[in-house]
Amino acid sequence: MFEYDPVLYSRLLTTLTLAFHVIFATIGVGIPLMIAIAEWMGIKRNDPHYTLMARRWARGFVVTVAVGVVTGTAIGLQLSLLWPNFMRAAGHTIGLPMFMETFAFFFEAIFLGIYLYTWDRFKSKLKHFLLVIPIVIGATASAFFITTVNSFMNAPQGFTLVDGILTDVSPLAAMFNPATPTKISHVIITCYLTSAFILGAIAAFHILKGNKHVYHKKALHLTMVAAAVFAVGTAVIGDFSGKYLHEHQPEKLAAAEWHFETESEAPLILGGFLTEENEVKYALQIPYALSILAGNSPDTVVIGLNDFPQDELPPLWIHYMFDLMVFIGMYLAAVSAFFIFINWTNKWNAFNRPMLWAVVAGGPLSMLAIEAGWIFAEVGRQPWILNQVMTVAEGATTSPHVDIMLYVFIALYAVLGATCIIVLRRMFQSNPVEHELEKLGISHDTHRKIN
């Protein structure tokens, strides 16, 4: 008979909540910037298509914000119920960034309400545009503050440990730990990249369905240009993240790359599978690349898994999460860059079906990369909930009813997810772009080249 394990159920429920919440959190951080870019383009070019773009994206954004509030609240609840020992030890340490995250969200929500209800209320379009800037700041600040909590869990500092309790706490030192710069920048830039691709995938799908309106072509062009910029930023920050892992969490880097022996000139391993004897089979090995990633030199010595205690190693399947994240990131960069190239050179039709399908695939793939990245970040820290300070088992509840909570939240998230999809579909299907454009008297130009 299966033995009930509260730690296992606590991990499953937290994983479920984070996996569901990160979808809406990612959209919540990235979409406001895309709205701001679209509205700015509308003002700069005096182009009503971009203005309508911002308006429609903002409507859909509100729905996702509502769901994100529910799932975000669930995370706060579950921290107290599922991880009471962790919160007892570290709650006062992470209290400041969690409060600031809530404050940033309310700051964003206030201006979002004003922004939505003041369309066409100003003679100057620029005044309305200024209202979206606090929304972008609030959304990004929310990501900043909540990610410092995760950074603290990976690189805890700013306290003295006395009998399992963190004392003499310096909240600012805890927030601005060695993991903070790379963790925050990586989270924020990938939110921007993912949101750009999701919006681009929607535009590409409309064109594939036969809707050749220039509105959708402009939306696709705008999102792909933004995505290309964010993809470059993601690659640069990813390089810095590898160097951070080499210095501060070498066991995580070694597990991600199935690197067992400490050595210089270490290869980067992509794909493959691991035998029971820890032999890597059928993988692509790039010579010297891991050492270069770790320290910008083939001579950099990378510590291997064999030099760490076996009970402090993360599960080695995180290699696949790392590869999935990297491969998708490369795919997104290639698709967005190629779209821009062929549209700029005008040698081929940038809106051809293979290109459009590639963009459509990039939407769900970008979110899959976000999920894989978070799994890699969290599971790669195992067995620690607070790195080198408290294990997951020590931080978890001993309650006998976590399994019931798991089933309840599965049902809740199923209802929330289905409701969100239904509301968004009906919202836009009942009010398509063409109807809004006709009301505004905007011409139906389907042939203009997009620049």
Short mmCIF file of C-alpha atoms in Angstrom, two decimals:
data_model
loop_
_atom_site.label_atom_id
_atom_site.label_comp_id
_atom_site.label_asym_id
_atom_site.label_seq_id
_atom_site.Cartn_x
_atom_site.Cartn_y
_atom_site.Cartn_z
CA MET A 1 0.00 0.00 0.00
CA PHE A 2 1.17 3.52 -0.81
CA GLU A 3 2.52 5.25 2.29
CA TYR A 4 1.30 8.80 2.86
CA ASP A 5 4.17 11.30 2.82
CA PRO A 6 3.29 14.93 3.72
CA VAL A 7 6.61 16.18 2.29
CA LEU A 8 5.87 14.58 -1.08
CA TYR A 9 2.33 15.95 -1.19
CA SER A 10 3.54 19.37 -0.11
CA ARG A 11 6.04 19.36 -2.96
CA LEU A 12 3.41 18.18 -5.45
CA LEU A 13 0.92 20.85 -4.42
CA THR A 14 3.54 23.60 -4.47
CA THR A 15 4.74 22.43 -7.88
CA LEU A 16 1.20 22.41 -9.23
CA THR A 17 0.52 25.92 -7.93
CA LEU A 18 3.79 27.37 -9.20
CA ALA A 19 3.41 25.69 -12.59
CA PHE A 20 -0.07 27.15 -13.01
CA HIS A 21 0.75 30.54 -11.53
CA VAL A 22 3.90 31.07 -13.59
CA ILE A 23 1.79 31.14 -16.77
CA PHE A 24 -0.13 34.18 -15.54
CA ALA A 25 2.85 35.71 -13.75
CA THR A 26 4.87 35.60 -16.97
CA ILE A 27 2.07 37.22 -18.94
CA GLY A 28 1.54 39.72 -16.14
CA VAL A 29 5.13 40.91 -16.33
CA GLY A 30 5.62 40.88 -20.11
CA ILE A 31 2.32 42.02 -21.64
CA PRO A 32 2.33 45.55 -20.10
CA LEU A 33 5.60 46.31 -21.89
CA MET A 34 4.18 45.08 -25.19
CA ILE A 35 1.08 47.24 -24.64
CA ALA A 36 3.31 50.24 -24.00
CA ILE A 37 5.37 49.58 -27.15
CA ALA A 38 2.26 49.23 -29.29
CA GLU A 39 0.68 52.42 -27.98
CA TRP A 40 3.93 54.33 -28.43
CA MET A 41 4.17 53.11 -32.02
CA GLY A 42 0.61 54.30 -32.60
CA ILE A 43 1.50 57.76 -31.33
CA LYS A 44 4.88 57.97 -33.07
CA ARG A 45 3.54 56.87 -36.47
CA ASN A 46 0.03 58.25 -36.02
CA ASP A 47 -1.14 54.74 -36.82
CA PRO A 48 -4.50 53.65 -35.36
CA HIS A 49 -3.65 49.96 -35.93
CA TYR A 50 -1.00 50.04 -33.20
CA THR A 51 -3.29 52.01 -30.89
CA LEU A 52 -6.02 49.42 -31.33
CA MET A 53 -3.43 46.72 -30.74
CA ALA A 54 -2.60 48.21 -27.33
CA ARG A 55 -6.28 48.55 -26.53
CA ARG A 56 -7.16 44.94 -27.35
CA TRP A 57 -4.09 43.52 -25.62
CA ALA A 58 -4.99 45.48 -22.49
CA ARG A 59 -8.49 43.95 -22.42
CA GLY A 60 -7.13 40.43 -22.52
CA PHE A 61 -4.45 41.30 -20.00
CA VAL A 62 -7.06 42.21 -17.37
CA VAL A 63 -8.52 38.70 -17.50
CA THR A 64 -5.14 37.07 -16.93
CA VAL A 65 -4.42 39.47 -14.08
CA ALA A 66 -7.61 38.34 -12.33
CA VAL A 67 -6.56 34.68 -12.50
CA GLY A 68 -3.02 35.57 -11.47
CA VAL A 69 -4.34 37.23 -8.31
CA VAL A 70 -6.06 34.01 -7.27
CA THR A 71 -3.04 31.81 -7.91
CA GLY A 72 -0.69 34.32 -6.28
CA THR A 73 -2.87 34.33 -3.18
CA ALA A 74 -2.76 30.52 -3.18
CA ILE A 75 1.04 30.61 -3.11
CA GLY A 76 1.02 32.85 -0.04
CA LEU A 77 -1.47 30.56 1.67
CA GLN A 78 0.52 27.44 0.85
CA LEU A 79 3.79 28.91 2.11
CA SER A 80 2.24 29.14 5.58
CA LEU A 81 0.32 25.85 5.48
CA LEU A 82 2.75 23.57 3.67
CA TRP A 83 6.10 25.00 4.76
CA PRO A 84 5.53 26.21 8.35
CA ASN A 85 9.03 25.37 9.58
CA PHE A 86 10.60 27.28 6.71
CA MET A 87 8.36 30.29 7.35
CA ARG A 88 9.04 30.11 11.08
CA ALA A 89 12.77 30.20 10.43
CA ALA A 90 12.91 32.58 7.48
CA GLY A 91 9.54 34.34 7.28
CA HIS A 92 10.77 37.58 8.83
CA THR A 93 13.73 37.53 6.45
CA ILE A 94 11.64 37.32 3.27
CA GLY A 95 8.80 39.42 4.66
CA LEU A 96 10.07 42.70 3.19
CA PRO A 97 10.26 41.62 -0.48
CA MET A 98 6.92 39.80 -0.20
CA PHE A 99 5.30 42.95 1.17
CA MET A 100 6.96 45.06 -1.53
CA GLU A 101 5.70 42.64 -4.19
CA THR A 102 2.15 43.11 -2.93
CA PHE A 103 2.62 46.88 -2.87
CA ALA A 104 3.97 46.83 -6.45
CA PHE A 105 0.96 44.82 -7.59
CA PHE A 106 -1.52 47.27 -6.06
CA PHE A 107 0.43 50.14 -7.61
CA GLU A 108 0.11 48.41 -10.98
CA ALA A 109 -3.58 47.59 -10.47
CA ILE A 110 -4.51 51.19 -9.62
CA PHE A 111 -2.94 52.56 -12.79
CA LEU A 112 -4.31 49.67 -14.85
CA GLY A 113 -7.82 50.65 -13.84
CA ILE A 114 -7.18 54.30 -14.69
CA TYR A 115 -5.55 53.32 -17.98
CA LEU A 116 -8.48 51.16 -19.09
CA TYR A 117 -11.17 53.71 -18.31
CA THR A 118 -9.45 56.76 -19.80
CA TRP A 119 -9.18 55.74 -23.43
CA ASP A 120 -10.32 58.68 -25.58
CA ARG A 121 -10.60 60.90 -22.50
CA PHE A 122 -7.50 62.97 -23.27
CA LYS A 123 -6.99 65.34 -26.18
CA SER A 124 -3.32 64.41 -26.13
CA LYS A 125 -2.69 60.71 -26.76
CA LEU A 126 0.66 61.05 -25.03
CA LYS A 127 -1.06 61.74 -21.70
CA HIS A 128 -2.87 58.43 -21.90
CA PHE A 129 0.36 56.68 -22.88
CA LEU A 130 2.01 58.03 -19.72
CA LEU A 131 -0.49 56.03 -17.67
CA VAL A 132 0.88 52.74 -19.00
CA ILE A 133 4.39 53.46 -17.71
CA PRO A 134 3.46 52.89 -14.02
CA ILE A 135 1.81 49.63 -15.08
CA VAL A 136 5.04 48.46 -16.69
CA ILE A 137 7.03 49.59 -13.66
CA GLY A 138 4.64 47.91 -11.22
CA ALA A 139 4.57 44.63 -13.16
CA THR A 140 8.36 44.50 -13.44
CA ALA A 141 8.78 45.52 -9.80
CA SER A 142 6.48 42.67 -8.74
CA ALA A 143 8.74 40.23 -10.57
CA PHE A 144 11.80 41.88 -9.06
CA PHE A 145 10.68 41.63 -5.45
CA ILE A 146 9.23 38.11 -5.56
CA THR A 147 12.28 36.82 -7.40
CA THR A 148 14.55 38.15 -4.65
CA VAL A 149 12.79 35.67 -2.36
CA ASN A 150 13.79 32.84 -4.67
CA SER A 151 17.28 34.30 -4.97
CA PHE A 152 17.57 34.29 -1.18
CA MET A 153 16.58 30.62 -1.10
CA ASN A 154 19.42 29.86 -3.54
CA ALA A 155 22.04 32.10 -1.92
CA PRO A 156 20.93 32.83 1.68
CA GLN A 157 22.73 35.63 3.48
CA GLY A 158 22.01 38.58 5.76
CA PHE A 159 21.33 36.64 8.97
CA THR A 160 22.85 34.65 11.81
CA LEU A 161 21.63 31.06 12.28
CA VAL A 162 20.87 30.24 15.93
CA ASP A 163 19.17 26.92 16.79
CA GLY A 164 17.55 26.70 13.37
CA ILE A 165 16.19 30.26 13.54
CA LEU A 166 17.52 33.13 11.43
CA THR A 167 18.41 36.03 13.72
CA ASP A 168 20.15 39.41 13.32
CA VAL A 169 18.40 39.70 9.98
CA SER A 170 19.34 42.36 7.45
CA PRO A 171 16.45 42.30 4.94
CA LEU A 172 18.35 44.31 2.33
CA ALA A 173 21.39 42.04 2.55
CA ALA A 174 19.07 39.04 2.24
CA MET A 175 17.37 40.51 -0.82
CA PHE A 176 20.53 41.59 -2.62
CA ASN A 177 22.41 38.31 -2.44
CA PRO A 178 24.80 36.88 -5.07
CA ALA A 179 21.95 35.17 -6.94
CA THR A 180 19.84 38.33 -7.25
CA PRO A 181 21.38 40.01 -10.35
CA THR A 182 21.29 37.01 -12.66
CA LYS A 183 18.08 35.50 -11.28
CA ILE A 184 16.06 38.72 -11.55
CA SER A 185 17.38 39.76 -14.95
CA HIS A 186 16.80 36.27 -16.37
CA VAL A 187 13.23 36.07 -15.05
CA ILE A 188 12.24 39.52 -16.31
CA ILE A 189 13.80 39.23 -19.79
CA THR A 190 12.28 35.79 -20.39
CA CYS A 191 8.86 37.13 -19.35
CA TYR A 192 9.25 39.80 -22.02
CA LEU A 193 10.40 37.26 -24.61
CA THR A 194 7.59 34.81 -23.85
CA SER A 195 4.89 37.49 -23.92
CA ALA A 196 6.15 38.80 -27.27
CA PHE A 197 5.99 35.30 -28.75
CA ILE A 198 2.52 34.56 -27.35
CA LEU A 199 1.14 37.73 -28.92
CA GLY A 200 3.05 36.99 -32.12
CA ALA A 201 1.66 33.46 -32.23
CA ILE A 202 -1.90 34.83 -31.99
CA ALA A 203 -1.27 37.22 -34.90
CA ALA A 204 0.38 34.48 -36.98
CA PHE A 205 -2.53 32.13 -36.33
CA HIS A 206 -5.03 34.72 -37.56
CA ILE A 207 -3.04 35.14 -40.78
CA LEU A 208 -2.87 31.37 -41.26
CA LYS A 209 -6.67 31.23 -40.93
CA GLY A 210 -6.89 33.52 -43.94
CA ASN A 211 -7.16 36.88 -42.24
CA LYS A 212 -4.72 39.01 -44.24
CA HIS A 213 -5.58 42.30 -42.60
CA VAL A 214 -2.57 44.56 -42.17
CA TYR A 215 -3.40 44.85 -38.44
CA HIS A 216 -2.30 41.25 -37.85
CA LYS A 217 0.80 41.70 -40.00
CA LYS A 218 1.79 44.77 -38.01
CA ALA A 219 1.19 42.89 -34.76
CA LEU A 220 3.37 40.01 -35.95
CA HIS A 221 6.15 42.33 -37.10
CA LEU A 222 6.13 44.30 -33.85
CA THR A 223 6.22 41.21 -31.66
CA MET A 224 8.99 39.53 -33.66
CA VAL A 225 11.22 42.59 -33.53
CA ALA A 226 10.69 42.80 -29.78
CA ALA A 227 11.26 39.05 -29.41
CA ALA A 228 14.56 39.22 -31.30
CA VAL A 229 15.83 41.92 -28.94
CA PHE A 230 14.69 40.01 -25.85
CA ALA A 231 16.18 36.76 -27.20
CA VAL A 232 19.61 38.38 -27.47
CA GLY A 233 19.25 39.69 -23.91
CA THR A 234 18.21 36.23 -22.71
CA ALA A 235 21.32 34.65 -24.24
CA VAL A 236 23.64 37.21 -22.63
CA ILE A 237 22.04 36.85 -19.21
CA GLY A 238 22.05 33.06 -19.58
CA ASP A 239 25.82 33.23 -19.98
CA PHE A 240 26.11 35.22 -16.74
CA SER A 241 23.81 32.71 -15.02
CA GLY A 242 26.16 29.88 -15.97
CA LYS A 243 29.06 31.75 -14.40
CA TYR A 244 27.03 32.36 -11.25
CA LEU A 245 26.28 28.64 -10.93
CA HIS A 246 29.94 27.79 -11.43
CA GLU A 247 30.93 30.05 -8.54
CA HIS A 248 28.05 29.63 -6.08
CA GLN A 249 26.13 26.44 -6.96
CA PRO A 250 28.64 24.21 -8.77
CA GLU A 251 26.71 21.03 -7.96
CA LYS A 252 23.70 22.43 -9.83
CA LEU A 253 25.80 23.22 -12.90
CA ALA A 254 27.44 19.81 -12.77
CA ALA A 255 24.06 18.05 -12.52
CA ALA A 256 22.69 20.09 -15.42
CA GLU A 257 25.60 19.02 -17.60
CA TRP A 258 26.16 15.47 -16.29
CA HIS A 259 29.68 16.53 -15.43
CA PHE A 260 31.15 13.91 -13.07
CA GLU A 261 34.91 14.48 -13.00
CA THR A 262 36.53 17.72 -11.90
CA GLU A 263 38.58 18.96 -14.85
CA SER A 264 39.46 21.80 -17.13
CA GLU A 265 38.56 21.82 -20.85
CA ALA A 266 35.17 20.39 -19.82
CA PRO A 267 32.73 19.72 -22.68
CA LEU A 268 29.14 20.90 -22.79
CA ILE A 269 26.74 17.95 -23.05
CA LEU A 270 23.51 18.35 -25.00
CA GLY A 271 20.85 15.64 -25.09
CA GLY A 272 21.69 11.98 -24.61
CA PHE A 273 20.76 9.72 -21.75
CA LEU A 274 22.49 8.44 -18.63
CA THR A 275 23.09 4.77 -17.87
CA GLU A 276 22.96 3.25 -14.40
CA GLU A 277 26.77 3.40 -14.41
CA ASN A 278 26.57 7.17 -14.99
CA GLU A 279 27.84 6.83 -18.53
CA VAL A 280 26.51 9.40 -20.99
CA LYS A 281 25.17 7.88 -24.22
CA TYR A 282 24.20 9.45 -27.55
CA ALA A 283 24.82 13.03 -26.44
CA LEU A 284 26.26 15.89 -28.44
CA GLN A 285 29.43 17.03 -26.68
CA ILE A 286 30.83 20.46 -27.49
CA PRO A 287 34.54 20.47 -26.53
CA TYR A 288 35.68 23.06 -23.97
CA ALA A 289 32.25 24.75 -23.98
CA LEU A 290 31.37 24.07 -20.33
CA SER A 291 34.68 25.49 -19.13
CA ILE A 292 34.19 28.53 -21.35
CA LEU A 293 30.65 28.97 -20.04
CA ALA A 294 31.89 28.70 -16.45
CA GLY A 295 34.88 31.01 -16.68
CA ASN A 296 35.38 32.32 -20.24
CA SER A 297 38.38 30.08 -20.73
CA PRO A 298 38.97 26.44 -21.76
CA ASP A 299 41.36 26.23 -18.81
CA THR A 300 38.59 26.89 -16.26
CA VAL A 301 38.32 23.97 -13.85
CA VAL A 302 34.72 22.80 -13.46
CA ILE A 303 33.94 20.80 -10.31
CA GLY A 304 32.37 17.41 -11.01
CA LEU A 305 29.53 15.60 -9.28
CA ASN A 306 31.88 13.04 -7.78
CA ASP A 307 33.33 15.72 -5.51
CA PHE A 308 30.03 16.38 -3.73
CA PRO A 309 28.25 14.29 -1.05
CA GLN A 310 25.76 12.02 -2.77
CA ASP A 311 22.93 13.02 -0.44
CA GLU A 312 23.37 16.69 -1.43
CA LEU A 313 23.09 16.21 -5.18
CA PRO A 314 19.99 17.26 -7.12
CA PRO A 315 18.29 14.65 -9.35
CA LEU A 316 20.23 14.30 -12.59
CA TRP A 317 17.13 14.48 -14.78
CA ILE A 318 17.34 18.27 -14.46
CA HIS A 319 19.76 17.95 -17.40
CA TYR A 320 16.72 17.55 -19.64
CA MET A 321 15.06 20.66 -18.18
CA PHE A 322 18.22 22.64 -18.80
CA ASP A 323 18.50 21.38 -22.38
CA LEU A 324 14.83 22.03 -23.07
CA MET A 325 15.15 25.60 -21.84
CA VAL A 326 18.29 26.22 -23.92
CA PHE A 327 17.00 24.58 -27.11
CA ILE A 328 13.73 26.50 -27.03
CA GLY A 329 15.59 29.74 -26.37
CA MET A 330 17.74 29.10 -29.43
CA TYR A 331 14.64 28.30 -31.47
CA LEU A 332 12.90 31.52 -30.46
CA ALA A 333 15.97 33.58 -31.28
CA ALA A 334 16.34 31.91 -34.68
CA VAL A 335 12.67 32.29 -35.64
CA SER A 336 12.41 35.96 -34.67
CA ALA A 337 15.75 36.85 -36.29
CA PHE A 338 14.89 35.01 -39.52
CA PHE A 339 11.49 36.69 -39.71
CA ILE A 340 13.10 40.12 -39.41
CA PHE A 341 15.76 39.22 -41.98
CA ILE A 342 13.40 38.04 -44.69
CA ASN A 343 11.00 40.92 -44.09
CA TRP A 344 13.86 43.45 -44.22
CA THR A 345 15.52 42.03 -47.34
CA ASN A 346 12.14 41.61 -49.08
CA LYS A 347 13.53 38.62 -51.01
CA TRP A 348 10.85 36.29 -49.66
CA ASN A 349 7.40 36.71 -48.25
CA ALA A 350 7.89 36.97 -44.49
CA PHE A 351 4.29 35.87 -43.99
CA ASN A 352 4.67 32.48 -45.70
CA ARG A 353 3.01 29.47 -44.07
CA PRO A 354 6.14 27.70 -42.76
CA MET A 355 7.30 30.95 -41.15
CA LEU A 356 3.88 31.56 -39.64
CA TRP A 357 3.67 28.01 -38.26
CA ALA A 358 7.14 28.45 -36.76
CA VAL A 359 5.92 31.56 -34.93
CA VAL A 360 2.72 29.82 -33.81
CA ALA A 361 4.79 26.97 -32.37
CA GLY A 362 6.96 29.50 -30.58
CA GLY A 363 4.04 30.65 -28.41
CA PRO A 364 3.47 27.44 -26.42
CA LEU A 365 7.16 26.52 -26.67
CA SER A 366 8.18 29.78 -25.01
CA MET A 367 5.87 29.03 -22.08
CA LEU A 368 7.21 25.48 -21.94
CA ALA A 369 10.70 26.94 -21.63
CA ILE A 370 9.52 29.08 -18.70
CA GLU A 371 8.15 25.99 -16.98
CA ALA A 372 11.33 24.01 -17.66
CA GLY A 373 13.44 26.88 -16.36
CA TRP A 374 11.54 27.05 -13.09
CA ILE A 375 11.70 23.29 -12.62
CA PHE A 376 15.44 23.43 -13.24
CA ALA A 377 15.83 26.33 -10.77
CA GLU A 378 13.84 24.68 -7.98
CA VAL A 379 14.70 21.00 -8.38
CA GLY A 380 18.32 21.90 -9.06
CA ARG A 381 18.50 23.28 -5.50
CA GLN A 382 17.40 19.98 -3.94
CA PRO A 383 17.60 18.68 -1.29
CA TRP A 384 17.59 22.25 0.10
CA ILE A 385 14.66 24.59 0.54
CA LEU A 386 17.18 27.13 1.86
CA ASN A 387 20.49 26.30 0.26
CA GLN A 388 22.94 24.71 2.72
CA VAL A 389 20.76 25.85 5.66
CA MET A 390 17.48 23.90 5.67
CA THR A 391 16.37 20.86 3.70
CA VAL A 392 12.97 20.51 2.07
CA ALA A 393 12.01 17.77 4.53
CA GLU A 394 12.90 19.99 7.49
CA GLY A 395 10.80 22.87 6.15
CA ALA A 396 7.65 20.92 5.29
CA THR A 397 4.47 20.33 7.26
CA THR A 398 3.61 17.06 8.99
CA SER A 399 -0.13 17.52 8.45
CA PRO A 400 -2.05 14.39 7.41
CA HIS A 401 -4.41 16.25 5.05
CA VAL A 402 -2.17 17.70 2.35
CA ASP A 403 -3.41 15.13 -0.18
CA ILE A 404 -6.96 16.49 0.18
CA MET A 405 -5.65 20.02 -0.44
CA LEU A 406 -3.91 18.77 -3.57
CA TYR A 407 -7.15 17.40 -5.03
CA VAL A 408 -9.07 20.58 -4.14
CA PHE A 409 -6.50 22.81 -5.82
CA ILE A 410 -6.37 20.60 -8.91
CA ALA A 411 -10.11 21.18 -9.30
CA LEU A 412 -9.73 24.91 -8.61
CA TYR A 413 -7.01 25.38 -11.22
CA ALA A 414 -8.97 23.35 -13.78
CA VAL A 415 -11.96 25.66 -13.30
CA LEU A 416 -9.81 28.80 -13.39
CA GLY A 417 -7.96 27.68 -16.50
CA ALA A 418 -11.10 26.72 -18.38
CA THR A 419 -12.87 29.93 -17.36
CA CYS A 420 -9.95 32.06 -18.47
CA ILE A 421 -9.83 30.40 -21.91
CA ILE A 422 -13.61 30.66 -22.41
CA VAL A 423 -13.75 34.33 -21.38
CA LEU A 424 -10.81 35.32 -23.59
CA ARG A 425 -12.18 33.46 -26.62
CA ARG A 426 -15.63 34.96 -26.30
CA MET A 427 -14.23 38.40 -25.62
CA PHE A 428 -12.31 38.53 -28.90
CA GLN A 429 -14.52 36.33 -31.09
CA SER A 430 -17.54 38.51 -30.37
CA ASN A 431 -15.58 41.65 -31.16
CA PRO A 432 -13.07 40.86 -33.94
CA VAL A 433 -10.50 43.33 -35.18
CA GLU A 434 -12.38 43.98 -38.41
CA HIS A 435 -15.48 45.21 -36.59
CA GLU A 436 -13.49 47.61 -34.45
CA LEU A 437 -11.58 48.89 -37.46
CA GLU A 438 -14.82 49.48 -39.36
CA LYS A 439 -16.23 51.45 -36.45
CA LEU A 440 -13.11 53.58 -36.46
CA GLY A 441 -13.23 54.01 -40.23
CA ILE A 442 -9.76 52.47 -40.74
CA SER A 443 -9.01 51.16 -44.24
CA HIS A 444 -8.60 47.45 -44.94
CA ASP A 445 -5.12 47.56 -46.51
CA THR A 446 -3.77 44.01 -46.77
CA HIS A 447 -0.83 44.56 -49.08
CA ARG A 448 1.30 47.25 -47.51
CA LYS A 449 4.86 46.18 -46.63
CA ILE A 450 5.44 46.26 -42.90
CA ASN A 451 8.58 47.98 -41.61
#
